[in-house]
């Protein structure tokens, strides 16, 4: 029997309420810390105002919560990043390794992992990040969600590429000088034995 349009609308409404409830649970701390009259507001404020990009991800790596720095780093609004079916910002060449690490964490092989990883900005350019990702478990050891912290290292990676290019250019220049002057490699390198 096919569901009626009314059945579908009721199901969508039910799923919408469930989604809103889950989002509220993610926004609120699991338990209020003793002596925290703000009911976890300190945690929420620290998360939102952190200078480092942060995200809470479900066990399938869907974003449940992101802070302002995360939105700014990738050029997306919070709504775009949290929308159902939101685009993964991980560079396609780095997806497989991320999946391996998540599986290791879920298998209790590791609790946290760090790595340098490429991402894609909304405008299409590559953003390099140093990722620290931790699996959060409940008191019984069951996985709840991942917390990711991401430091933008795009500037450092660009500088590394400039140095590599300069080093390669210097080596090429040295080989050219050796050929032109017909010097042995040690003499051109300045080991002090020539001349």
Short mmCIF file of C-alpha atoms in Angstrom, two decimals:
data_model
loop_
_atom_site.label_atom_id
_atom_site.label_comp_id
_atom_site.label_asym_id
_atom_site.label_seq_id
_atom_site.Cartn_x
_atom_site.Cartn_y
_atom_site.Cartn_z
CA UNK A 1 0.00 0.00 0.00
CA UNK A 2 1.39 3.40 -1.02
CA UNK A 3 1.52 6.10 1.64
CA UNK A 4 -0.82 9.00 1.05
CA UNK A 5 0.34 12.57 0.72
CA UNK A 6 -0.99 13.21 4.23
CA UNK A 7 1.04 10.25 5.59
CA UNK A 8 4.16 11.62 3.96
CA UNK A 9 3.58 15.12 5.35
CA UNK A 10 3.11 13.69 8.85
CA UNK A 11 6.30 11.63 8.49
CA UNK A 12 8.26 14.68 7.30
CA UNK A 13 6.92 16.68 10.25
CA UNK A 14 7.89 13.87 12.63
CA UNK A 15 11.40 13.68 11.14
CA UNK A 16 11.74 17.46 11.34
CA UNK A 17 10.84 17.41 15.05
CA UNK A 18 13.30 14.56 15.65
CA UNK A 19 16.07 16.44 13.82
CA UNK A 20 15.41 19.60 15.84
CA UNK A 21 15.47 17.58 19.05
CA UNK A 22 18.79 15.96 18.11
CA UNK A 23 20.28 19.32 17.17
CA UNK A 24 19.26 20.72 20.56
CA UNK A 25 20.89 17.76 22.29
CA UNK A 26 24.12 18.38 20.42
CA UNK A 27 24.00 22.05 21.35
CA UNK A 28 23.55 21.30 25.06
CA UNK A 29 26.22 19.59 27.13
CA UNK A 30 25.45 16.02 28.23
CA UNK A 31 25.46 17.09 31.87
CA UNK A 32 25.78 20.37 33.63
CA UNK A 33 29.10 20.76 35.38
CA UNK A 34 28.84 21.26 39.14
CA UNK A 35 28.84 24.92 39.98
CA UNK A 36 28.07 25.98 36.39
CA UNK A 37 24.98 28.14 36.80
CA UNK A 38 25.03 28.97 33.10
CA UNK A 39 24.06 25.36 32.28
CA UNK A 40 26.99 24.74 29.97
CA UNK A 41 27.04 28.20 28.44
CA UNK A 42 30.77 28.42 29.16
CA UNK A 43 31.40 25.42 26.91
CA UNK A 44 29.15 26.76 24.16
CA UNK A 45 30.81 30.17 24.34
CA UNK A 46 34.29 28.65 24.25
CA UNK A 47 33.35 26.50 21.24
CA UNK A 48 31.77 29.38 19.33
CA UNK A 49 34.49 31.91 20.04
CA UNK A 50 37.53 29.66 19.62
CA UNK A 51 40.13 31.02 17.22
CA UNK A 52 40.65 27.51 15.86
CA UNK A 53 38.08 25.89 13.57
CA UNK A 54 35.99 23.30 15.38
CA UNK A 55 33.23 20.88 14.41
CA UNK A 56 31.19 18.16 16.06
CA UNK A 57 30.55 15.26 13.67
CA UNK A 58 28.29 12.25 13.93
CA UNK A 59 29.77 8.77 13.56
CA UNK A 60 29.35 8.96 9.77
CA UNK A 61 31.26 12.29 9.70
CA UNK A 62 28.21 14.45 9.04
CA UNK A 63 28.59 17.84 10.69
CA UNK A 64 26.30 18.40 13.67
CA UNK A 65 27.80 21.68 14.86
CA UNK A 66 30.46 24.07 13.57
CA UNK A 67 31.91 27.25 15.03
CA UNK A 68 32.40 30.61 13.36
CA UNK A 69 36.07 29.98 12.63
CA UNK A 70 35.12 26.81 10.74
CA UNK A 71 32.59 28.72 8.62
CA UNK A 72 35.11 31.48 7.90
CA UNK A 73 37.89 29.04 6.96
CA UNK A 74 35.79 27.41 4.25
CA UNK A 75 33.66 30.38 3.14
CA UNK A 76 30.32 28.73 3.88
CA UNK A 77 27.52 29.84 6.18
CA UNK A 78 26.67 27.67 9.17
CA UNK A 79 23.39 26.74 7.47
CA UNK A 80 25.20 25.57 4.33
CA UNK A 81 27.62 23.43 6.34
CA UNK A 82 24.92 21.83 8.50
CA UNK A 83 22.28 21.28 5.82
CA UNK A 84 21.33 17.66 5.10
CA UNK A 85 23.49 16.43 2.24
CA UNK A 86 25.98 19.28 2.76
CA UNK A 87 29.07 19.00 0.60
CA UNK A 88 32.12 17.40 2.17
CA UNK A 89 34.89 19.98 2.30
CA UNK A 90 37.63 17.33 2.39
CA UNK A 91 39.79 17.27 -0.75
CA UNK A 92 38.84 14.14 -2.76
CA UNK A 93 42.41 12.79 -2.58
CA UNK A 94 42.30 12.85 1.25
CA UNK A 95 38.89 11.20 1.78
CA UNK A 96 40.17 7.59 1.90
CA UNK A 97 42.72 8.28 4.66
CA UNK A 98 40.10 10.12 6.72
CA UNK A 99 37.81 7.09 6.45
CA UNK A 100 40.62 4.76 7.58
CA UNK A 101 41.28 6.89 10.67
CA UNK A 102 37.58 7.10 11.61
CA UNK A 103 37.27 3.31 11.29
CA UNK A 104 40.34 2.83 13.52
CA UNK A 105 38.80 5.11 16.15
CA UNK A 106 35.44 3.32 16.03
CA UNK A 107 37.26 -0.02 16.36
CA UNK A 108 38.93 1.31 19.56
CA UNK A 109 42.41 1.13 18.00
CA UNK A 110 42.89 4.86 18.60
CA UNK A 111 41.03 7.60 20.48
CA UNK A 112 42.40 10.51 18.52
CA UNK A 113 44.40 11.20 15.40
CA UNK A 114 46.25 14.11 13.85
CA UNK A 115 47.26 14.75 10.28
CA UNK A 116 47.79 17.40 7.68
CA UNK A 117 44.90 17.37 5.27
CA UNK A 118 43.64 19.26 2.25
CA UNK A 119 40.19 20.81 2.06
CA UNK A 120 38.26 22.73 -0.56
CA UNK A 121 37.09 26.29 0.06
CA UNK A 122 33.69 27.31 -1.30
CA UNK A 123 35.48 29.33 -4.00
CA UNK A 124 37.40 26.21 -5.09
CA UNK A 125 40.91 26.86 -3.78
CA UNK A 126 42.72 24.40 -1.53
CA UNK A 127 42.89 25.02 2.20
CA UNK A 128 45.53 23.06 4.13
CA UNK A 129 44.76 22.19 7.72
CA UNK A 130 46.35 20.42 10.65
CA UNK A 131 43.49 18.25 11.87
CA UNK A 132 43.11 16.83 15.36
CA UNK A 133 40.10 14.56 15.61
CA UNK A 134 38.90 12.81 18.78
CA UNK A 135 36.18 10.25 19.27
CA UNK A 136 33.96 11.05 22.26
CA UNK A 137 32.48 8.05 24.08
CA UNK A 138 29.79 7.79 26.72
CA UNK A 139 30.41 6.43 30.24
CA UNK A 140 29.85 2.89 28.93
CA UNK A 141 32.45 3.30 26.19
CA UNK A 142 29.97 3.62 23.33
CA UNK A 143 30.93 6.11 20.59
CA UNK A 144 28.91 9.32 20.62
CA UNK A 145 30.49 11.68 18.13
CA UNK A 146 33.77 13.11 16.85
CA UNK A 147 35.21 16.49 17.74
CA UNK A 148 37.49 17.99 15.11
CA UNK A 149 39.85 20.90 15.60
CA UNK A 150 41.46 22.34 12.53
CA UNK A 151 44.35 24.79 12.34
CA UNK A 152 44.80 26.59 9.02
CA UNK A 153 48.33 25.86 7.73
CA UNK A 154 47.79 27.04 4.16
CA UNK A 155 50.42 29.79 4.53
CA UNK A 156 53.01 27.35 5.84
CA UNK A 157 52.34 24.86 3.03
CA UNK A 158 52.69 27.66 0.46
CA UNK A 159 56.02 28.69 2.00
CA UNK A 160 57.21 25.06 1.89
CA UNK A 161 56.40 24.91 -1.82
CA UNK A 162 58.35 28.11 -2.46
CA UNK A 163 61.37 26.69 -0.59
CA UNK A 164 61.17 23.39 -2.50
CA UNK A 165 60.99 25.26 -5.79
CA UNK A 166 63.92 27.52 -4.80
CA UNK A 167 65.97 24.51 -3.71
CA UNK A 168 65.29 22.75 -7.00
CA UNK A 169 66.20 25.92 -8.91
CA UNK A 170 69.45 26.27 -6.94
CA UNK A 171 70.39 22.64 -7.65
CA UNK A 172 69.66 23.16 -11.34
CA UNK A 173 71.77 26.33 -11.35
CA UNK A 174 74.66 24.51 -9.66
CA UNK A 175 74.56 21.72 -12.26
CA UNK A 176 74.55 24.30 -15.07
CA UNK A 177 77.58 26.09 -13.58
CA UNK A 178 79.38 22.75 -13.26
CA UNK A 179 78.71 21.93 -16.92
CA UNK A 180 79.73 25.36 -18.19
CA UNK A 181 82.91 25.52 -16.14
CA UNK A 182 83.53 21.76 -16.39
CA UNK A 183 84.15 21.64 -12.64
CA UNK A 184 83.95 18.49 -10.55
CA UNK A 185 80.85 18.47 -8.34
CA UNK A 186 82.94 18.84 -5.15
CA UNK A 187 84.68 21.99 -6.40
CA UNK A 188 81.41 23.65 -7.41
CA UNK A 189 79.94 22.81 -4.01
CA UNK A 190 82.78 24.68 -2.31
CA UNK A 191 84.31 21.89 -0.22
CA UNK A 192 87.59 23.78 0.02
CA UNK A 193 89.65 21.17 -1.86
CA UNK A 194 89.63 22.95 -5.23
CA UNK A 195 92.11 25.39 -6.39
#
